[in-house]
Short mmCIF file of C-alpha atoms in Angstrom, two decimals:
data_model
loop_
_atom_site.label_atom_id
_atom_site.label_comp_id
_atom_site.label_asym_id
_atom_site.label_seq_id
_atom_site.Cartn_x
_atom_site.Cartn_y
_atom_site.Cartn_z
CA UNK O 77 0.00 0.00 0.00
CA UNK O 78 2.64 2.60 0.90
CA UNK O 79 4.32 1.75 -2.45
CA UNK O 80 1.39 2.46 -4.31
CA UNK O 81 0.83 5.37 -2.02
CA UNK O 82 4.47 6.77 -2.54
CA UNK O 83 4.44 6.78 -6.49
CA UNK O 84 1.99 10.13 -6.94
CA UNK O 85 4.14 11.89 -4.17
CA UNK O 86 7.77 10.30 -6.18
CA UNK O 87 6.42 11.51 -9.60
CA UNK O 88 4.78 14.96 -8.33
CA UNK O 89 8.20 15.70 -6.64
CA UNK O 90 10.39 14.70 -9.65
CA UNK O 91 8.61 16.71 -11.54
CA UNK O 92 7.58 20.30 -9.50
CA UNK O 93 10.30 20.45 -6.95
CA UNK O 94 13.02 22.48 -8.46
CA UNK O 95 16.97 23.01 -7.48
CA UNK O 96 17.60 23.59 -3.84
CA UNK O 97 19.04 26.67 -5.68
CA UNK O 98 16.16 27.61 -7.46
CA UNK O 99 13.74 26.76 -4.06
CA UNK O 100 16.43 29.24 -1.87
CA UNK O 101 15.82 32.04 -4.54
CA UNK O 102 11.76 31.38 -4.51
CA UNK O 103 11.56 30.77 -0.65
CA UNK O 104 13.63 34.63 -0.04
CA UNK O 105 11.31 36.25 -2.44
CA UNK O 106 8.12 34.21 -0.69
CA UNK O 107 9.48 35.85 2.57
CA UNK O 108 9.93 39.57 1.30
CA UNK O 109 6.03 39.60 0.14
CA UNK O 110 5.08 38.14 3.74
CA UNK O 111 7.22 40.65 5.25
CA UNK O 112 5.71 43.73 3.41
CA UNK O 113 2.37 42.22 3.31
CA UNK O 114 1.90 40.59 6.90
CA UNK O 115 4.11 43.10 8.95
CA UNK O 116 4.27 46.35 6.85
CA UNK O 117 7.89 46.43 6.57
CA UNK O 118 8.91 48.62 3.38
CA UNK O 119 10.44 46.64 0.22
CA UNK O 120 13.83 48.88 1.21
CA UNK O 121 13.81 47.85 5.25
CA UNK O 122 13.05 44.45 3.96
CA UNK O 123 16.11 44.20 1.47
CA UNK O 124 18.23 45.74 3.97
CA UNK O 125 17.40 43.47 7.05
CA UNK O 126 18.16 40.64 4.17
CA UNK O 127 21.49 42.04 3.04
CA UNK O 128 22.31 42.79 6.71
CA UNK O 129 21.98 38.71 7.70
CA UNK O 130 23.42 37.63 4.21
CA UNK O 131 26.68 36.60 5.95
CA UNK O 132 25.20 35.79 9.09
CA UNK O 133 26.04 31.94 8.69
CA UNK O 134 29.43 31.54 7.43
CA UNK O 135 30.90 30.03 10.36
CA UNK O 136 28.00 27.25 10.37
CA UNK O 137 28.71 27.00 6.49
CA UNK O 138 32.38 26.39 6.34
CA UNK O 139 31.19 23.39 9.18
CA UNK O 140 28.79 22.31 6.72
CA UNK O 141 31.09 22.51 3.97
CA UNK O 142 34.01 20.61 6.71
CA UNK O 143 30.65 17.92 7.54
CA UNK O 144 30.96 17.11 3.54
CA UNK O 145 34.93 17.22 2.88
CA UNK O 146 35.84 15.52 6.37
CA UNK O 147 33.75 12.94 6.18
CA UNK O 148 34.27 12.01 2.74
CA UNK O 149 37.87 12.10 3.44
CA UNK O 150 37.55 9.70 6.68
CA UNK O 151 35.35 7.13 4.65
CA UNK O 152 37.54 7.08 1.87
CA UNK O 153 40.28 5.39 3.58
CA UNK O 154 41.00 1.58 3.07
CA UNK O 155 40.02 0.68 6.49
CA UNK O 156 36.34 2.51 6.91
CA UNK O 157 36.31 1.83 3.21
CA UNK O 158 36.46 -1.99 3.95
CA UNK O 159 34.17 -1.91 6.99
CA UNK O 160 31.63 -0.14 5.60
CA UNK O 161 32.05 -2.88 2.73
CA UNK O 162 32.31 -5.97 4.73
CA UNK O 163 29.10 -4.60 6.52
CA UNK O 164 27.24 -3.99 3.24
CA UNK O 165 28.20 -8.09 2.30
CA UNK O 166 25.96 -8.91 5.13
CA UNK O 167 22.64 -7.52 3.17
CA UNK O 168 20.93 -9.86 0.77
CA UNK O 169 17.77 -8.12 -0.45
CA UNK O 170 17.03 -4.98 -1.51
CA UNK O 171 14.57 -5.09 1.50
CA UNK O 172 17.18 -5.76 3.72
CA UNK O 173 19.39 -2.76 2.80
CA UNK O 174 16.60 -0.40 3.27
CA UNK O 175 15.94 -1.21 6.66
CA UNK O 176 20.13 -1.49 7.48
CA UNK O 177 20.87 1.86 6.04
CA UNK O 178 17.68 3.28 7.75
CA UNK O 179 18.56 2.06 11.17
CA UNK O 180 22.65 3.21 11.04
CA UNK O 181 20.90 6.78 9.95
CA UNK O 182 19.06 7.00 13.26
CA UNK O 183 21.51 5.44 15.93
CA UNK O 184 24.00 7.99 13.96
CA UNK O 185 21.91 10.86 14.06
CA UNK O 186 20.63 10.55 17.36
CA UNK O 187 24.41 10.47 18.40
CA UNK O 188 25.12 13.45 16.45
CA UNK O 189 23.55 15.30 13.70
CA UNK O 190 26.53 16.11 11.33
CA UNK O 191 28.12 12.26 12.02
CA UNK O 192 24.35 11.04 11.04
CA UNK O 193 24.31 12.79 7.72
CA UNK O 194 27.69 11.44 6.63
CA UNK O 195 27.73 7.93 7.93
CA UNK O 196 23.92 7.64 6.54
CA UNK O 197 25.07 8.91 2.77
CA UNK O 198 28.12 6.88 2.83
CA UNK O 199 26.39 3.67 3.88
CA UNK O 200 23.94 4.22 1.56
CA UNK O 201 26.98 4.26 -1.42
CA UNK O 202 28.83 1.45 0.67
CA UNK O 203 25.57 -0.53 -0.01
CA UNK O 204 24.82 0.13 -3.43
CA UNK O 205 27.82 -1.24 -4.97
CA UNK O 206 26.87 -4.62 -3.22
CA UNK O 207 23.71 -5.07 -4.21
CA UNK O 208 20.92 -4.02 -6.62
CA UNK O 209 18.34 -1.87 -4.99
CA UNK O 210 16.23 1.44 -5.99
CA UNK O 211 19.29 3.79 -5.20
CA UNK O 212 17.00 6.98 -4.94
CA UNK O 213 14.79 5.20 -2.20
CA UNK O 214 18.26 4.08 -0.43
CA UNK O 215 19.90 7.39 -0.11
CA UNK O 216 16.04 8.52 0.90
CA UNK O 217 16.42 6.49 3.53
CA UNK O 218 19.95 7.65 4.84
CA UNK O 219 18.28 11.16 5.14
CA UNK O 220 15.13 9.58 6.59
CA UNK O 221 16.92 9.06 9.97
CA UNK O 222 18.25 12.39 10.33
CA UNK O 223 14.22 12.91 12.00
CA UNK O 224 15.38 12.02 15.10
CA UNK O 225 18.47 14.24 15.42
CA UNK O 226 17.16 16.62 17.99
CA UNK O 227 15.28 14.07 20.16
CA UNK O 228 19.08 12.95 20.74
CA UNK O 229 22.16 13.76 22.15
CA UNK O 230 22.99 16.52 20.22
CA UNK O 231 20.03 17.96 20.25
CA UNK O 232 20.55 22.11 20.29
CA UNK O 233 16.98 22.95 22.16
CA UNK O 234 17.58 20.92 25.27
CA UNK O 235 21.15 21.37 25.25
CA UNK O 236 20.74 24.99 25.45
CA UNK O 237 18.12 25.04 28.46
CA UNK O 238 19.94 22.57 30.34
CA UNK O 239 22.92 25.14 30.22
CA UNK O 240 23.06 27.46 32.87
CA UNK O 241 23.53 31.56 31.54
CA UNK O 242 21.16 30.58 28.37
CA UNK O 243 18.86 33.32 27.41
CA UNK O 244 15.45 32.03 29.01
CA UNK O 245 17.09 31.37 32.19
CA UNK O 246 14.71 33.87 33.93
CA UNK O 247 11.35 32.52 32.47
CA UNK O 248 12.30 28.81 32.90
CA UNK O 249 15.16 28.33 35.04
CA UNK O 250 17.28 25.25 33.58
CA UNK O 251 15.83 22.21 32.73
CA UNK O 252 18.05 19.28 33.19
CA UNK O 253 18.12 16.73 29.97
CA UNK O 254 16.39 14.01 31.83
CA UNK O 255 13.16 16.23 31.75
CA UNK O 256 13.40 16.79 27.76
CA UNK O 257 15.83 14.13 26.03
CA UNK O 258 15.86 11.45 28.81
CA UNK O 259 12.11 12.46 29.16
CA UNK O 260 9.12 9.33 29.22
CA UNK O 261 7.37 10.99 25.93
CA UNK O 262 10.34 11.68 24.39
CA UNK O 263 12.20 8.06 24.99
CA UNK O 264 8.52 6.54 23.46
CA UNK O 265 8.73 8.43 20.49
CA UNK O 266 12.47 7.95 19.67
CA UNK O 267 11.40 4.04 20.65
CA UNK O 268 8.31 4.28 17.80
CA UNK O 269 10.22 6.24 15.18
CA UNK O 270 12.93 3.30 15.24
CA UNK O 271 10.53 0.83 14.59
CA UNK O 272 8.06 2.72 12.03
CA UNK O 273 10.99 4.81 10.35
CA UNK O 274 12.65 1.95 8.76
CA UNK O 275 9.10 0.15 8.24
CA UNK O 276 7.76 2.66 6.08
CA UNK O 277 11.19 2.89 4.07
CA UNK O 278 11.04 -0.94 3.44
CA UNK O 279 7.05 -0.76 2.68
CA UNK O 280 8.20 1.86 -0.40
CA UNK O 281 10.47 0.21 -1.93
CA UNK O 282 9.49 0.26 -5.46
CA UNK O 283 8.97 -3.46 -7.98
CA UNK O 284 11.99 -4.27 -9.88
CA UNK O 285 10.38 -2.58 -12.68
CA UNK O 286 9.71 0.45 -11.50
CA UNK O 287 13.36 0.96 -9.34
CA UNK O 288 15.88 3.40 -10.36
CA UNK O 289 19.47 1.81 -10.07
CA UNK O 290 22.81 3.36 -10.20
CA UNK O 291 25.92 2.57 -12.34
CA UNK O 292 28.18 0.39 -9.64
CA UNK O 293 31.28 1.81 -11.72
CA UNK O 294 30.16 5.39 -10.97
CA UNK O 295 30.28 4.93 -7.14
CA UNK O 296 33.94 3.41 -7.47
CA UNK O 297 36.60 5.62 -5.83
CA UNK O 298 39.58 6.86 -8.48
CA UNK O 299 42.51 5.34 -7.05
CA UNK O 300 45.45 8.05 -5.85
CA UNK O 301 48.05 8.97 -8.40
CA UNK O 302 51.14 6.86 -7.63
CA UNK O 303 54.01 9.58 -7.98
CA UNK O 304 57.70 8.33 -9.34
CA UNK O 305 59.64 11.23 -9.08
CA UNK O 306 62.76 11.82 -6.81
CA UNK O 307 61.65 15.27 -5.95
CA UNK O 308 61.88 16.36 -2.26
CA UNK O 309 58.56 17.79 -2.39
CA UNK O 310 57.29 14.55 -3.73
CA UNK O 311 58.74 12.43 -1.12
CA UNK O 312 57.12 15.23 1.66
CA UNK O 313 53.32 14.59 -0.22
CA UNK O 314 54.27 10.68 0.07
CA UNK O 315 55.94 10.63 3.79
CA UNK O 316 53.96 8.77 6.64
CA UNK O 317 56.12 10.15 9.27
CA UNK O 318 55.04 13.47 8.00
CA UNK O 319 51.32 12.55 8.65
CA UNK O 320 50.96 10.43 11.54
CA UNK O 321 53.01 12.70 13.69
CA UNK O 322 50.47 15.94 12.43
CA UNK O 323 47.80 13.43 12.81
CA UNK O 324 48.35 11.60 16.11
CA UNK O 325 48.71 14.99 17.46
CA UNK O 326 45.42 16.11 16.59
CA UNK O 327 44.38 12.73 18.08
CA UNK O 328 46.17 13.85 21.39
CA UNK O 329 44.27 17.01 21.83
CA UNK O 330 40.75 14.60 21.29
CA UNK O 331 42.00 12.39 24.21
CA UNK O 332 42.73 15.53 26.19
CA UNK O 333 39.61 17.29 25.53
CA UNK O 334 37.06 14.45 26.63
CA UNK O 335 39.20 13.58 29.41
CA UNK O 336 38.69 16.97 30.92
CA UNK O 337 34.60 16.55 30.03
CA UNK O 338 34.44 17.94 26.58
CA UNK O 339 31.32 17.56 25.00
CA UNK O 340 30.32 16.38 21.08
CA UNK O 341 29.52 18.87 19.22
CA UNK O 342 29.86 19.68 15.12
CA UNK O 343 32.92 20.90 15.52
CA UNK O 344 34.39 18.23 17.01
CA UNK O 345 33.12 15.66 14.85
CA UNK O 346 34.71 17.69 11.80
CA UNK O 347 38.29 17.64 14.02
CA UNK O 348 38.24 14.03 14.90
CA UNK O 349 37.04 13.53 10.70
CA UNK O 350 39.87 15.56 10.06
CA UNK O 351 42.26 13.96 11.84
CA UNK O 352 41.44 10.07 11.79
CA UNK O 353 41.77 11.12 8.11
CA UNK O 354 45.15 12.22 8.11
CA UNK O 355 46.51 9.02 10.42
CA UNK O 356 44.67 6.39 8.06
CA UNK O 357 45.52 7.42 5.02
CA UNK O 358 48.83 7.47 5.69
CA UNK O 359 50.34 9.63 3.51
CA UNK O 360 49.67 13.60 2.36
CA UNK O 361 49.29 12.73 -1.07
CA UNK O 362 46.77 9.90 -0.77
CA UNK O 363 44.74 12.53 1.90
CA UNK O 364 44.83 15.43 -1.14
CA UNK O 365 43.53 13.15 -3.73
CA UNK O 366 40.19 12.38 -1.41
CA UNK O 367 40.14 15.84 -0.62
CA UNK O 368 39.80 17.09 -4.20
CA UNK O 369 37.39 13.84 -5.30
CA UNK O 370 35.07 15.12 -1.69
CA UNK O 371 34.93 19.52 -2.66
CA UNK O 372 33.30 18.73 -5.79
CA UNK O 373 30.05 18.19 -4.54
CA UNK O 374 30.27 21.10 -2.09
CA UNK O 375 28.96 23.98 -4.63
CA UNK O 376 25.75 23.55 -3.31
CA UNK O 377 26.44 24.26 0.26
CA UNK O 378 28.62 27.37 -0.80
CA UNK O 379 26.38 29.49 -2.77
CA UNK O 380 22.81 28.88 -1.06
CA UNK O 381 23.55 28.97 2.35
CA UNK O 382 24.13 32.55 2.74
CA UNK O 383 20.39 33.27 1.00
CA UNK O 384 19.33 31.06 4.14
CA UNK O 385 21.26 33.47 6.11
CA UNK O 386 18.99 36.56 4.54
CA UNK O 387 15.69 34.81 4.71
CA UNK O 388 16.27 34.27 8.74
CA UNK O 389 16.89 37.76 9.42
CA UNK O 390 14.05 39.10 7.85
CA UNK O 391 11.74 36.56 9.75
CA UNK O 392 13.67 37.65 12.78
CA UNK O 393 13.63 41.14 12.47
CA UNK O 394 10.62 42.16 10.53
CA UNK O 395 8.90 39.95 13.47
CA UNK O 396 7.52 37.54 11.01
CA UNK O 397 8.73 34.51 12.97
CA UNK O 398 7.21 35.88 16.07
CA UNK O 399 3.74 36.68 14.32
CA UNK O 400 3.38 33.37 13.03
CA UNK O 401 4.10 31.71 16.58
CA UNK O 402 1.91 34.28 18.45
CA UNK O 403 -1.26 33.14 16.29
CA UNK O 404 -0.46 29.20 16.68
CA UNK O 405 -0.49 29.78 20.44
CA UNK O 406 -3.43 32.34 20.29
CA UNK O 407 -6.22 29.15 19.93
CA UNK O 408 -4.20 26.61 21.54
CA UNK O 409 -4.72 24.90 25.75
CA UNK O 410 -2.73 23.54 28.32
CA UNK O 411 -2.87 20.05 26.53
CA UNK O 412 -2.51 21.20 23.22
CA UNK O 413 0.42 23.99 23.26
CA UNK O 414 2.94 21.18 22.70
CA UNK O 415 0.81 20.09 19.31
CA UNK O 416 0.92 23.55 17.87
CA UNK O 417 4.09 24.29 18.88
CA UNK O 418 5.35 21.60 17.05
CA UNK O 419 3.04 23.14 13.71
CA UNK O 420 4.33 26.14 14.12
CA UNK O 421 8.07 24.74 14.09
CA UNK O 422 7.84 23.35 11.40
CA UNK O 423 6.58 25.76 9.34
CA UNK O 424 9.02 28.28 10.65
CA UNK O 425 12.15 25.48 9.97
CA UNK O 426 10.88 26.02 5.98
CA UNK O 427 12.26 29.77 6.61
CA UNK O 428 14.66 29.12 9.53
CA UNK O 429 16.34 25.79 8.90
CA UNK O 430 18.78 25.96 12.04
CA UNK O 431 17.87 24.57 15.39
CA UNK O 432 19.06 26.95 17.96
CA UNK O 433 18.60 30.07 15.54
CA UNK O 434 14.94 28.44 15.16
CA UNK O 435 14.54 28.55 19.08
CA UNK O 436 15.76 31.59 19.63
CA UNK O 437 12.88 32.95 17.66
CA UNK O 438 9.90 30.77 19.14
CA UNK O 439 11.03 31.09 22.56
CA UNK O 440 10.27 34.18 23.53
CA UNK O 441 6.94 33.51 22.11
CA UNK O 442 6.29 29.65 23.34
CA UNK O 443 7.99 29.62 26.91
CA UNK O 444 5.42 32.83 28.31
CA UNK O 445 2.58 30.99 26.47
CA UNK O 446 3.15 27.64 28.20
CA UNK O 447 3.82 29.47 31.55
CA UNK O 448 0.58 31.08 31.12
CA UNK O 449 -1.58 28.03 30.28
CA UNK O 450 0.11 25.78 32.44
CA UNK O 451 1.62 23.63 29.97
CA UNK O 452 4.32 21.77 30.35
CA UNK O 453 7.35 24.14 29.77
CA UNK O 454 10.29 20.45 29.09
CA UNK O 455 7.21 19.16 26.83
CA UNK O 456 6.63 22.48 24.94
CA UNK O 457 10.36 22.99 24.32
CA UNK O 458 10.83 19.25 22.74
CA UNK O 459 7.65 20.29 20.43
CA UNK O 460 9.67 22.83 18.72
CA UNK O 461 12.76 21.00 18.54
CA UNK O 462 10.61 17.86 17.40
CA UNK O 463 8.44 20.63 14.55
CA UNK O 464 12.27 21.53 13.57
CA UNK O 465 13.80 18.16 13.04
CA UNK O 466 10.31 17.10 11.11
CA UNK O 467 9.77 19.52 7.99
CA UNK O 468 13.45 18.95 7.43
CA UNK O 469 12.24 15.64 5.60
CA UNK O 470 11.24 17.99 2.48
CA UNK O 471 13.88 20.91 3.25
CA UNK O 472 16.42 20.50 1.32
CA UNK O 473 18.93 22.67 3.42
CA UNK O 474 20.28 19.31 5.15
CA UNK O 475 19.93 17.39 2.29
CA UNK O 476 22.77 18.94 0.83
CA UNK O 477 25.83 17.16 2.20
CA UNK O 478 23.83 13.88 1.64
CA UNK O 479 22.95 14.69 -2.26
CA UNK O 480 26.60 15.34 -2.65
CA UNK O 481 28.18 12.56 -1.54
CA UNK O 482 25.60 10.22 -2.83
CA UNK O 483 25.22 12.27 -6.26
CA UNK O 484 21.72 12.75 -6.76
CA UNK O 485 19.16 15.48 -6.45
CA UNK O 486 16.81 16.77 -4.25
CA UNK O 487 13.66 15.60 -6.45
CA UNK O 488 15.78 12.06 -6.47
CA UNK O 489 14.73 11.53 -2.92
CA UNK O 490 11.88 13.99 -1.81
CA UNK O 491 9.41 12.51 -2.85
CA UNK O 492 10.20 9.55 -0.66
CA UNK O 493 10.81 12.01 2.59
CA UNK O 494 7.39 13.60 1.67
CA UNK O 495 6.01 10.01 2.54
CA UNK O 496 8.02 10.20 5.52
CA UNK O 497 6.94 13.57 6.22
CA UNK O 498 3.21 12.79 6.40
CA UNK O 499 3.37 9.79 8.81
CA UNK O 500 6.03 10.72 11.09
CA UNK O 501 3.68 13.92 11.77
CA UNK O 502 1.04 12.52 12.82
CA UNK O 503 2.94 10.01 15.48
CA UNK O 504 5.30 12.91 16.59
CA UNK O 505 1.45 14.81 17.27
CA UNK O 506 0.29 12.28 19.06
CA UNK O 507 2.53 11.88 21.46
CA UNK O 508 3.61 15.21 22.24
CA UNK O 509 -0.50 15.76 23.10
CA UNK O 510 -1.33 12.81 24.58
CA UNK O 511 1.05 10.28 25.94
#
């Protein structure tokens, strides 16, 4: 039934949903009408609170660009190479690899975010050259278990209001993460999404005759040059004592920093990429060649994340953001904050797509509201995260690093997440209101 169900949402996506590019450039001018229209900004305070915010997330794209090239790098060395074979040669059926790469997705997302959207994409590649399977629905289903990245441990909502100094402090006080991520509802729903998640991947996987499969000679790694010359610089690119003592070093500091409590965070995961990188491949040159194979597919992430950048600010500051939260919580109760919280979310992570720049925006809006109603405050604050990790299924912001590595589009595997999208809404609704 969900196969049959999935092929109208597949074709309809295929054919309407356009370039992430092209879907930046139509969401920013979507937002300057709402602006002028809803709040009564002025086209010039509009353009200006948009060029204002243009660079406002170049930090978080060079880490996005560093997610891509690090993690390429890492998995491109004989030894993950080979385990992330030697795991594939356990799959038999097509069925089988859905539900695998599905599963890896979600432990690796709920670990970390950034580690889930590599390890997913590269599984997903790992897979495909081992057996014959619809490769748009297998890469959908890498993405598929980034859903569950802010019910976990990396989660950027609870973190930040179980950290004492954070800017609702005064409203809420700080909520410890065994009242939002270590929470009953929470642990229930990360407990149902594991088992429906990959169920609903495997239940769409198209007949042989209607599957789309890739080229196995296309996902094949070029092999690194093999260099000849006498050259010092040559023998420099080709020493290992060269690398392991720059890598083993950056290792060092890793041991050092957990040891003294250090937390995971995206920047971390990039340095111990990085660096695991450098050690297993051995040499310079062999690291350079995976380096320039990985930046290829990071155009994407380079030019459109800076429009991202210009649509948040004018939600933020022409107060659309807040507007559209304030009349979500204007109908809602005690019992049902949580629900439309989560609505609202995810509308506003079309515009917004960043967690904590997300809750900074709904907070101010959502934490009075629930201590008004009486609603529970942990319960309203995992609704947003919840609404922010859910509409991601059809944004294509995070799909980026995953489309590049696994070389497809974003109407290759929307259509899929759309599916994914629909039912996952309704269970993550459910709970949040009722259990």
């Amino acid at each position: 039934m969900l196969n049959t169900a999935a092929k109208p949402f597949v074709k309809l996506v295929e054919r309407y949903l356009p370039d992430p590019y092209i879907f930046v450039l139509l969401l920013t001018l979507v937002v300057f009408a709402a602006a002028m229209l809803v709040e009564q900004q002025t086209p010039l305070a509009v353009i200006t609170q948009w060029g204002d915010g243009f660079w406002g997330l170049l930090s978080f794209s060079m880490q996005m660009l560093l997610v891509l090239v690090a993690g390429y790098m890492l998995a491109s060395t004989p030894l993950v190479k080979g385990l992330l074979d030697r795991l594939a040669r356990l799959v038999k059926t097509a069925g089988q690899a859905i539900v695998l790469v599905t599963v890896v997705s979600l432990l690796a997302s709920w670990l970390n975010w950034g580690f889930g959207l590599v390890v997913g994409a590269l599984f997903a590649k790992a897979l495909a050259r081992q057996i014959q399977v619809d490769y748009r629905l297998l890469v959908a289903s890498a993405y598929s278990g980034f859903i569950v990245w802010h019910g976990g441990l990396a989660g950027s909502v609870p973190l930040t209001i179980a950290t004492p100094g954070h800017f609702s402090e005064n409203l809420i006080g700080v909520i410890p993460s065994s009242n939002t991520i270590f929470a009953g509802f929470n642990l229930f729903l990360l407990g149902v999404l594991f088992v429906v998640v990959p169920l609903v991947n495997r239940l769409m996987l198209p007949k042989p005759s209607d599957s789309v499969y890739v080229d196995r000679a296309k996902l094949q790694d070029e092999p690194p040059p093999v260099s000849s010359s006498e050259r010092p610089a040559d023998k420099l690119e080709n020493s290992m004592v060269l690398a392991l003592l720059v890598g083993f070093a950056g290792i060092a500091y890793l041991v050092q920093y957990f040891l003294k409590g250090g937390s995971l965070n995206l920047n971390i995961v990039n340095y111990l990429f990085i660096f695991l990188a450098i050690v297993l491949h051995g040499t310079p040159r062999r690291l350079l060649h995976s380096l320039q194979q990985a930046i290829q597919g990071g155009a994407g992430i380079v030019i459109q994340f800076p429009f991202y950048a210009g649509i948040m600010a004018v939600m933020i500051q022409s107060g659309l953001a807040q507007s559209m939260s304030e009349w979500f919580v204007s109908f809602a109760s005690a019992q049902s904050l949580p629900f439309w919280s989560f609505i609202s979310a995810g509308i506003v992570n079309i515009f917004v797509p960043s967690g904590g720049g997300q809750w900074a925006v709904q907070a101010p809006v959502m934490l009075p509201a629930a201590l008004e109603l009486g609603a529970d405050v942990s319960r309203v604050a995992m609704a947003v995260a919840w609404g922010d990790a859910w509409t991601n299924m059809i944004q294509p912001f995070w799909a980026l690093p995953v489309l590049a590595i696994a070389g497809l589009k974003a109407k290759d595997i929307m259509g899929f997440c759309l599916m994914q999208l629909l039912i996952s809404g309704v269970i993550i609704g459910l709970v949040l209101t009722y259990f």
